Short mmCIF file of C-alpha atoms and ligand atoms in Angstrom, two decimals:
data_model
loop_
_atom_site.label_atom_id
_atom_site.label_comp_id
_atom_site.label_asym_id
_atom_site.label_seq_id
_atom_site.Cartn_x
_atom_site.Cartn_y
_atom_site.Cartn_z
CA MET A 821 -158.31 48.37 -145.45
CA ARG A 822 -155.07 48.27 -143.40
CA ARG A 823 -153.09 45.02 -143.68
CA ARG A 824 -153.01 43.40 -140.30
CA HIS A 825 -149.71 43.33 -138.45
CA LEU A 826 -148.36 39.87 -137.55
CA LEU A 827 -145.42 39.41 -135.20
CA ILE A 828 -143.56 36.12 -135.59
CA LEU A 829 -141.29 35.27 -132.65
CA GLY A 830 -138.54 33.47 -134.51
CA GLY A 831 -135.20 31.72 -134.31
CA THR A 832 -136.39 28.44 -135.86
CA GLY A 833 -136.82 26.88 -139.30
CA GLU A 834 -140.60 27.02 -138.83
CA SER A 835 -140.55 30.80 -138.26
CA ARG A 836 -138.42 31.29 -141.39
CA ARG A 837 -140.67 29.09 -143.54
CA LEU A 838 -143.82 30.79 -142.24
CA ALA A 839 -142.43 34.28 -142.95
CA THR A 840 -141.43 33.12 -146.44
CA ARG A 841 -144.89 31.77 -147.18
CA LEU A 842 -146.48 35.03 -145.96
CA ALA A 843 -144.11 37.26 -147.95
CA ASP A 844 -146.72 38.03 -150.64
CA ASP A 845 -149.79 37.69 -148.46
CA ALA A 846 -152.31 40.48 -148.99
CA SER A 847 -153.76 40.39 -145.50
CA TRP A 848 -150.75 40.15 -143.17
CA ASP A 849 -147.84 42.55 -142.81
CA VAL A 850 -145.12 40.47 -141.11
CA THR A 851 -142.40 41.38 -138.62
CA THR A 852 -140.08 38.58 -137.47
CA SER A 853 -138.36 39.05 -134.12
CA LEU A 854 -135.00 37.42 -133.35
CA ALA A 855 -133.28 37.28 -129.98
CA GLY A 856 -129.90 38.13 -131.56
CA ARG A 857 -128.05 35.04 -130.31
CA VAL A 858 -126.61 34.20 -133.75
CA SER A 859 -124.42 36.80 -135.43
CA ARG A 860 -125.36 35.79 -139.00
CA PRO A 861 -128.99 34.63 -138.86
CA GLY A 862 -129.47 34.46 -142.65
CA GLU A 863 -131.89 36.24 -144.96
CA LEU A 864 -135.51 36.61 -143.88
CA PRO A 865 -138.35 38.10 -145.92
CA GLY A 866 -140.37 40.98 -144.47
CA ARG A 867 -139.39 43.22 -141.58
CA VAL A 868 -136.93 41.91 -138.99
CA ARG A 869 -136.25 43.27 -135.51
CA VAL A 870 -133.48 41.96 -133.26
CA GLY A 871 -133.10 41.83 -129.45
CA GLY A 872 -135.25 41.32 -126.36
CA PHE A 873 -138.39 43.34 -125.66
CA GLY A 874 -137.69 43.84 -121.96
CA GLY A 875 -139.83 41.12 -120.42
CA ALA A 876 -143.56 40.48 -120.79
CA GLU A 877 -144.34 44.16 -120.03
CA GLY A 878 -141.92 45.33 -122.72
CA LEU A 879 -143.48 42.96 -125.23
CA ALA A 880 -147.00 44.16 -124.31
CA ARG A 881 -145.84 47.75 -124.88
CA TRP A 882 -144.29 46.79 -128.23
CA LEU A 883 -147.52 45.07 -129.34
CA ARG A 884 -149.56 48.21 -128.56
CA GLU A 885 -147.08 50.68 -130.06
CA HIS A 886 -146.77 48.69 -133.29
CA ARG A 887 -150.50 47.94 -133.53
CA VAL A 888 -149.97 44.19 -133.67
CA ASP A 889 -153.07 42.14 -134.48
CA GLY A 890 -151.65 38.64 -134.10
CA VAL A 891 -148.60 36.85 -132.70
CA VAL A 892 -147.20 33.51 -133.82
CA ASP A 893 -144.76 32.29 -131.21
CA ALA A 894 -142.53 30.06 -133.33
CA THR A 895 -139.57 30.05 -130.94
CA HIS A 896 -137.69 26.83 -130.17
CA PRO A 897 -139.45 24.31 -127.87
CA PHE A 898 -136.79 25.06 -125.22
CA ALA A 899 -137.19 28.87 -125.36
CA LEU A 900 -139.67 28.72 -122.49
CA THR A 901 -139.17 32.23 -121.11
CA MET A 902 -140.11 33.83 -124.43
CA THR A 903 -143.15 31.56 -124.73
CA GLU A 904 -144.29 32.51 -121.22
CA HIS A 905 -143.77 36.22 -121.96
CA ALA A 906 -145.74 35.92 -125.22
CA ALA A 907 -148.65 34.23 -123.42
CA SER A 908 -148.67 36.89 -120.71
CA ALA A 909 -148.32 39.90 -123.07
CA CYS A 910 -151.05 38.64 -125.41
CA ALA A 911 -153.40 38.00 -122.48
CA THR A 912 -152.79 41.57 -121.22
CA THR A 913 -153.28 43.24 -124.60
CA GLY A 914 -155.98 40.97 -126.07
CA VAL A 915 -153.78 40.19 -129.10
CA ARG A 916 -154.48 36.77 -130.63
CA LEU A 917 -151.69 34.24 -130.08
CA LEU A 918 -150.74 30.99 -131.77
CA ARG A 919 -147.94 28.73 -130.55
CA LEU A 920 -146.18 27.06 -133.52
CA GLU A 921 -144.30 24.09 -132.08
CA ARG A 922 -143.06 21.01 -133.89
CA PRO A 923 -143.98 17.69 -132.27
CA ALA A 924 -141.40 16.08 -129.98
CA TRP A 925 -139.35 13.08 -131.17
CA GLU A 926 -140.56 9.69 -129.97
CA PRO A 927 -138.29 6.66 -129.47
CA THR A 928 -138.87 3.46 -131.43
CA GLU A 929 -138.56 -0.02 -129.91
CA ARG A 930 -134.99 -0.21 -131.18
CA ASP A 931 -133.85 2.99 -129.44
CA ASP A 932 -132.00 3.19 -126.15
CA TRP A 933 -132.98 6.63 -124.87
CA ARG A 934 -132.40 7.90 -121.32
CA HIS A 935 -134.56 10.89 -120.40
CA VAL A 936 -133.46 13.75 -118.14
CA ASP A 937 -134.95 17.15 -117.28
CA THR A 938 -131.95 19.45 -117.67
CA VAL A 939 -128.76 19.78 -119.70
CA ALA A 940 -126.77 19.56 -116.43
CA ASP A 941 -128.41 16.20 -115.67
CA ALA A 942 -127.65 15.09 -119.24
CA ALA A 943 -123.95 15.91 -118.77
CA GLY A 944 -123.72 13.87 -115.55
CA LEU A 945 -125.57 10.86 -116.94
CA ALA A 946 -123.76 10.83 -120.30
CA ASP A 947 -120.39 10.97 -118.52
CA SER A 948 -121.30 7.83 -116.59
CA LEU A 949 -122.38 6.01 -119.76
CA GLY A 950 -119.63 6.63 -122.29
CA SER A 951 -116.17 7.88 -123.14
CA CYS A 952 -116.89 9.93 -126.28
CA LEU A 953 -120.01 12.12 -126.26
CA LEU A 954 -121.56 13.86 -129.24
CA VAL A 955 -123.08 16.89 -127.50
CA THR A 956 -125.75 18.70 -129.54
CA THR A 957 -127.56 20.63 -126.80
CA GLY A 958 -126.33 24.02 -128.04
CA ARG A 959 -123.65 26.50 -127.10
CA GLN A 960 -125.63 28.42 -124.47
CA GLU A 961 -125.45 25.55 -122.00
CA ALA A 962 -122.16 23.97 -123.11
CA SER A 963 -120.54 24.85 -119.79
CA ALA A 964 -122.77 22.18 -118.14
CA PHE A 965 -120.21 19.72 -119.59
CA ALA A 966 -117.18 21.52 -118.12
CA GLY A 967 -116.57 18.87 -115.46
CA VAL A 968 -117.10 15.71 -117.51
CA ARG A 969 -114.21 13.24 -117.93
CA ALA A 970 -115.37 11.84 -121.28
CA ARG A 971 -114.20 13.33 -124.56
CA CYS A 972 -116.83 15.78 -125.80
CA LEU A 973 -117.59 16.68 -129.38
CA LEU A 974 -119.43 19.97 -128.86
CA ARG A 975 -121.49 20.75 -131.95
CA SER A 976 -123.02 24.22 -132.29
CA ILE A 977 -123.57 26.99 -134.82
CA GLU A 978 -121.26 29.43 -133.04
CA LEU A 979 -118.45 29.09 -130.51
CA PRO A 980 -119.62 28.11 -127.02
CA ALA A 981 -118.54 30.46 -124.23
CA GLY A 982 -117.63 29.85 -120.59
CA PRO A 983 -115.84 26.91 -119.00
CA LEU A 984 -115.67 23.86 -121.29
CA PRO A 985 -114.56 20.24 -120.81
CA ALA A 986 -110.81 19.59 -120.99
CA GLY A 987 -111.18 16.83 -123.58
CA ARG A 988 -113.22 18.75 -126.10
CA GLU A 989 -113.44 19.15 -129.82
CA ILE A 990 -115.67 21.91 -131.16
CA LEU A 991 -117.62 21.27 -134.34
CA LEU A 992 -118.96 24.54 -135.74
CA GLU A 993 -121.80 23.38 -137.95
CA ARG A 994 -125.37 24.33 -138.75
CA GLY A 995 -128.00 21.70 -139.66
CA PRO A 996 -129.65 20.12 -141.49
CA PHE A 997 -127.43 17.04 -141.14
CA THR A 998 -127.70 13.98 -143.38
CA LEU A 999 -127.80 10.38 -142.20
CA GLU A 1000 -124.59 9.68 -144.12
CA SER A 1001 -122.71 12.51 -142.41
CA GLU A 1002 -123.99 11.49 -138.95
CA ARG A 1003 -122.98 7.85 -139.52
CA ALA A 1004 -119.55 8.98 -140.69
CA LEU A 1005 -119.05 11.31 -137.69
CA ILE A 1006 -120.01 8.60 -135.17
CA ALA A 1007 -117.69 6.07 -136.80
CA ALA A 1008 -114.74 8.43 -137.35
CA LYS A 1009 -114.71 9.84 -133.81
CA GLY A 1010 -115.73 6.69 -131.93
CA VAL A 1011 -118.84 8.33 -130.43
CA ASP A 1012 -120.51 6.05 -127.87
CA VAL A 1013 -123.21 8.39 -126.48
CA VAL A 1014 -125.29 11.08 -128.19
CA VAL A 1015 -126.69 13.94 -126.08
CA THR A 1016 -129.60 16.00 -127.37
CA LYS A 1017 -132.55 18.15 -126.40
CA ASN A 1018 -135.88 16.78 -127.63
CA SER A 1019 -136.05 19.51 -130.25
CA GLY A 1020 -138.17 17.55 -132.74
CA GLY A 1021 -138.30 18.22 -136.47
CA GLY A 1022 -136.40 16.75 -139.38
CA ALA A 1023 -133.32 18.97 -139.63
CA THR A 1024 -131.37 17.33 -136.79
CA ALA A 1025 -133.13 13.96 -136.50
CA ALA A 1026 -130.56 11.95 -138.50
CA LYS A 1027 -128.30 11.60 -135.45
CA LEU A 1028 -131.06 9.59 -133.75
CA VAL A 1029 -131.25 7.16 -136.65
CA ALA A 1030 -127.46 6.89 -136.83
CA ALA A 1031 -127.32 6.24 -133.06
CA ARG A 1032 -130.02 3.55 -133.36
CA GLU A 1033 -128.15 1.83 -136.19
CA ALA A 1034 -124.92 1.85 -134.20
CA GLY A 1035 -126.65 0.63 -131.01
CA LEU A 1036 -125.68 3.80 -129.09
CA CYS A 1037 -127.38 5.22 -126.07
CA VAL A 1038 -128.99 8.67 -126.49
CA VAL A 1039 -129.42 10.99 -123.52
CA VAL A 1040 -132.51 13.11 -124.27
CA VAL A 1041 -133.41 16.30 -122.39
CA ARG A 1042 -137.21 16.46 -122.03
CA ARG A 1043 -139.01 19.59 -123.18
CA PRO A 1044 -140.02 22.09 -120.50
CA PRO A 1045 -143.81 22.19 -119.94
CA ARG A 1046 -145.38 25.03 -121.91
CA PRO A 1047 -147.97 27.40 -120.42
CA LYS A 1048 -151.49 25.92 -120.27
CA GLY A 1049 -154.30 26.96 -122.61
CA LEU A 1050 -152.26 27.85 -125.68
CA THR A 1051 -153.61 27.21 -129.19
CA VAL A 1052 -150.91 25.11 -130.83
CA ALA A 1053 -150.05 24.45 -134.49
CA ALA A 1054 -147.63 21.64 -135.33
CA ASP A 1055 -146.37 23.07 -138.63
CA GLU A 1056 -146.61 26.01 -141.04
CA ASP A 1057 -149.70 24.59 -142.81
CA GLU A 1058 -151.63 24.54 -139.56
CA ALA A 1059 -150.38 28.05 -138.73
CA LEU A 1060 -151.56 29.36 -142.12
CA THR A 1061 -154.99 27.80 -141.55
CA TRP A 1062 -155.18 29.57 -138.17
CA LEU A 1063 -154.22 32.89 -139.79
CA GLN A 1064 -156.92 32.46 -142.45
CA THR A 1065 -159.48 31.74 -139.74
CA GLU A 1066 -158.34 34.83 -137.85
CA SER A 1067 -158.70 36.98 -141.00
CA ALA A 1068 -162.21 35.66 -141.61
CA ARG A 1069 -163.17 36.19 -137.97
CA ARG A 1070 -161.94 39.79 -138.07
CA GLN A 1071 -163.79 40.45 -141.33
CA ARG A 1072 -167.02 39.10 -139.87
CA SER A 1073 -166.70 41.26 -136.78
CA ASN A 1074 -165.97 44.39 -138.91
CA THR A 1075 -169.00 43.65 -141.11
CA SER A 1076 -171.31 43.20 -138.14
CA LYS A 1077 -170.09 46.55 -136.71
CA VAL A 1078 -171.13 48.53 -139.86
CA THR A 1079 -174.46 46.71 -140.41
CA PRO A 1080 -177.30 48.81 -138.91
P1 LIG B 1844 -135.54 32.23 -123.79
O1 LIG B 1844 -134.64 31.71 -122.73
O2 LIG B 1844 -136.93 31.73 -123.83
O3 LIG B 1844 -135.63 33.81 -123.75
C1 LIG B 1844 -134.76 34.63 -123.00
C2 LIG B 1844 -134.98 36.05 -123.44
O4 LIG B 1844 -134.46 36.25 -124.77
C3 LIG B 1844 -136.45 36.45 -123.55
O5 LIG B 1844 -136.97 36.78 -122.30
C4 LIG B 1844 -136.37 37.60 -124.51
O6 LIG B 1844 -135.84 38.75 -123.88
C5 LIG B 1844 -135.29 37.15 -125.48
N1 LIG B 1844 -135.85 36.44 -126.65
C6 LIG B 1844 -135.95 35.09 -126.85
N2 LIG B 1844 -136.45 34.84 -128.06
C7 LIG B 1844 -136.66 36.05 -128.65
C8 LIG B 1844 -137.16 36.45 -129.92
N3 LIG B 1844 -137.53 35.55 -130.85
N4 LIG B 1844 -137.25 37.79 -130.17
C9 LIG B 1844 -136.85 38.69 -129.24
N5 LIG B 1844 -136.36 38.37 -128.04
C10 LIG B 1844 -136.26 37.05 -127.76
O7 LIG B 1844 -134.86 32.00 -125.24
P2 LIG B 1844 -133.55 31.16 -125.64
O8 LIG B 1844 -133.76 29.73 -125.28
O9 LIG B 1844 -132.35 31.92 -125.15
O10 LIG B 1844 -133.65 31.28 -127.24
C11 LIG B 1844 -133.29 32.48 -127.89
C12 LIG B 1844 -133.59 32.34 -129.37
O11 LIG B 1844 -132.89 31.20 -129.88
C13 LIG B 1844 -135.08 32.10 -129.68
O12 LIG B 1844 -135.38 32.87 -130.81
C14 LIG B 1844 -135.17 30.62 -129.97
O13 LIG B 1844 -136.20 30.32 -130.91
C15 LIG B 1844 -133.79 30.32 -130.54
N6 LIG B 1844 -133.33 28.94 -130.28
C16 LIG B 1844 -133.27 28.46 -129.00
C17 LIG B 1844 -132.84 27.17 -128.78
C18 LIG B 1844 -132.82 26.58 -127.40
O14 LIG B 1844 -132.44 25.40 -127.26
N7 LIG B 1844 -133.19 27.31 -126.36
C19 LIG B 1844 -132.46 26.37 -129.87
C20 LIG B 1844 -132.52 26.89 -131.15
C21 LIG B 1844 -132.95 28.19 -131.35
P3 LIG B 1844 -136.79 39.88 -123.24
O15 LIG B 1844 -137.30 39.32 -121.96
O16 LIG B 1844 -135.87 41.06 -123.07
O17 LIG B 1844 -137.90 40.15 -124.23
#
């Protein structure tokens, strides 16, 4: 019997860990898709394709041409366009879809978080709150901070493009970050406000603990609302359970087709 073709929409730690755990799986043949934003994305098991599909229609075409049986959308919680395209293309083609999305971070009683809806709003608010901002919202939207007066430590994996704040320092680093290193960075640079998207997950959560310990304010960009009606898994274990259920469902429907 043909191994079923699984497309993982990637660009996150979850997508990498899921592809790794499926590397020797007898039932799924995995392709991971990356947008191509990072020039050195690191090793991934299985087949990898890079670049956009050309909208929801392009993705639907790709799913048909490559005989895809299931899609796990494991893109970042802020990659809303891709998530919308996946929902639309899977609805059009009848391909089963799972959204793999880590839970959002929640503040504790000891946190001073200010919520905003966009990175541009975060830049304006943070500038009014402090004089040295640790900005971790990513390089794609770094230009939202171009007009701020505060000193900005812009932390991203690759160099941000476009207009940038005059008082900037660029920290080219890839997580995970330890609590010790976050404490040291805040103390050494005199950070008084941390700016972040509500990405969730453990790899970049230490800054929140370090900010809490130091009594700093954190400006948090809320997640965009995801399309309604998606089946959602919170981690790779839940995604693997879904894939097993899908395999069993498919087997049952094949068996009932051949039984007279
Ligand atoms: P986005 O705004 O939702 O997507 C914009 C376009 O990029 C999509 O319409 C699609 O192009 C293409 N695309 C996005 N993800 C893709 C994938 N996995 N494979 C192929 N094409 C993809 O996405 P984004 O926020 O720019 O994020 C791009 C990538 O970076 C994603 O893989 C995401 O997981 C990762 N990432 C994003 C963030 C973030 O804060 N946004 C943070 C960390 C990692 P077409 O319409 O041509 O198909």
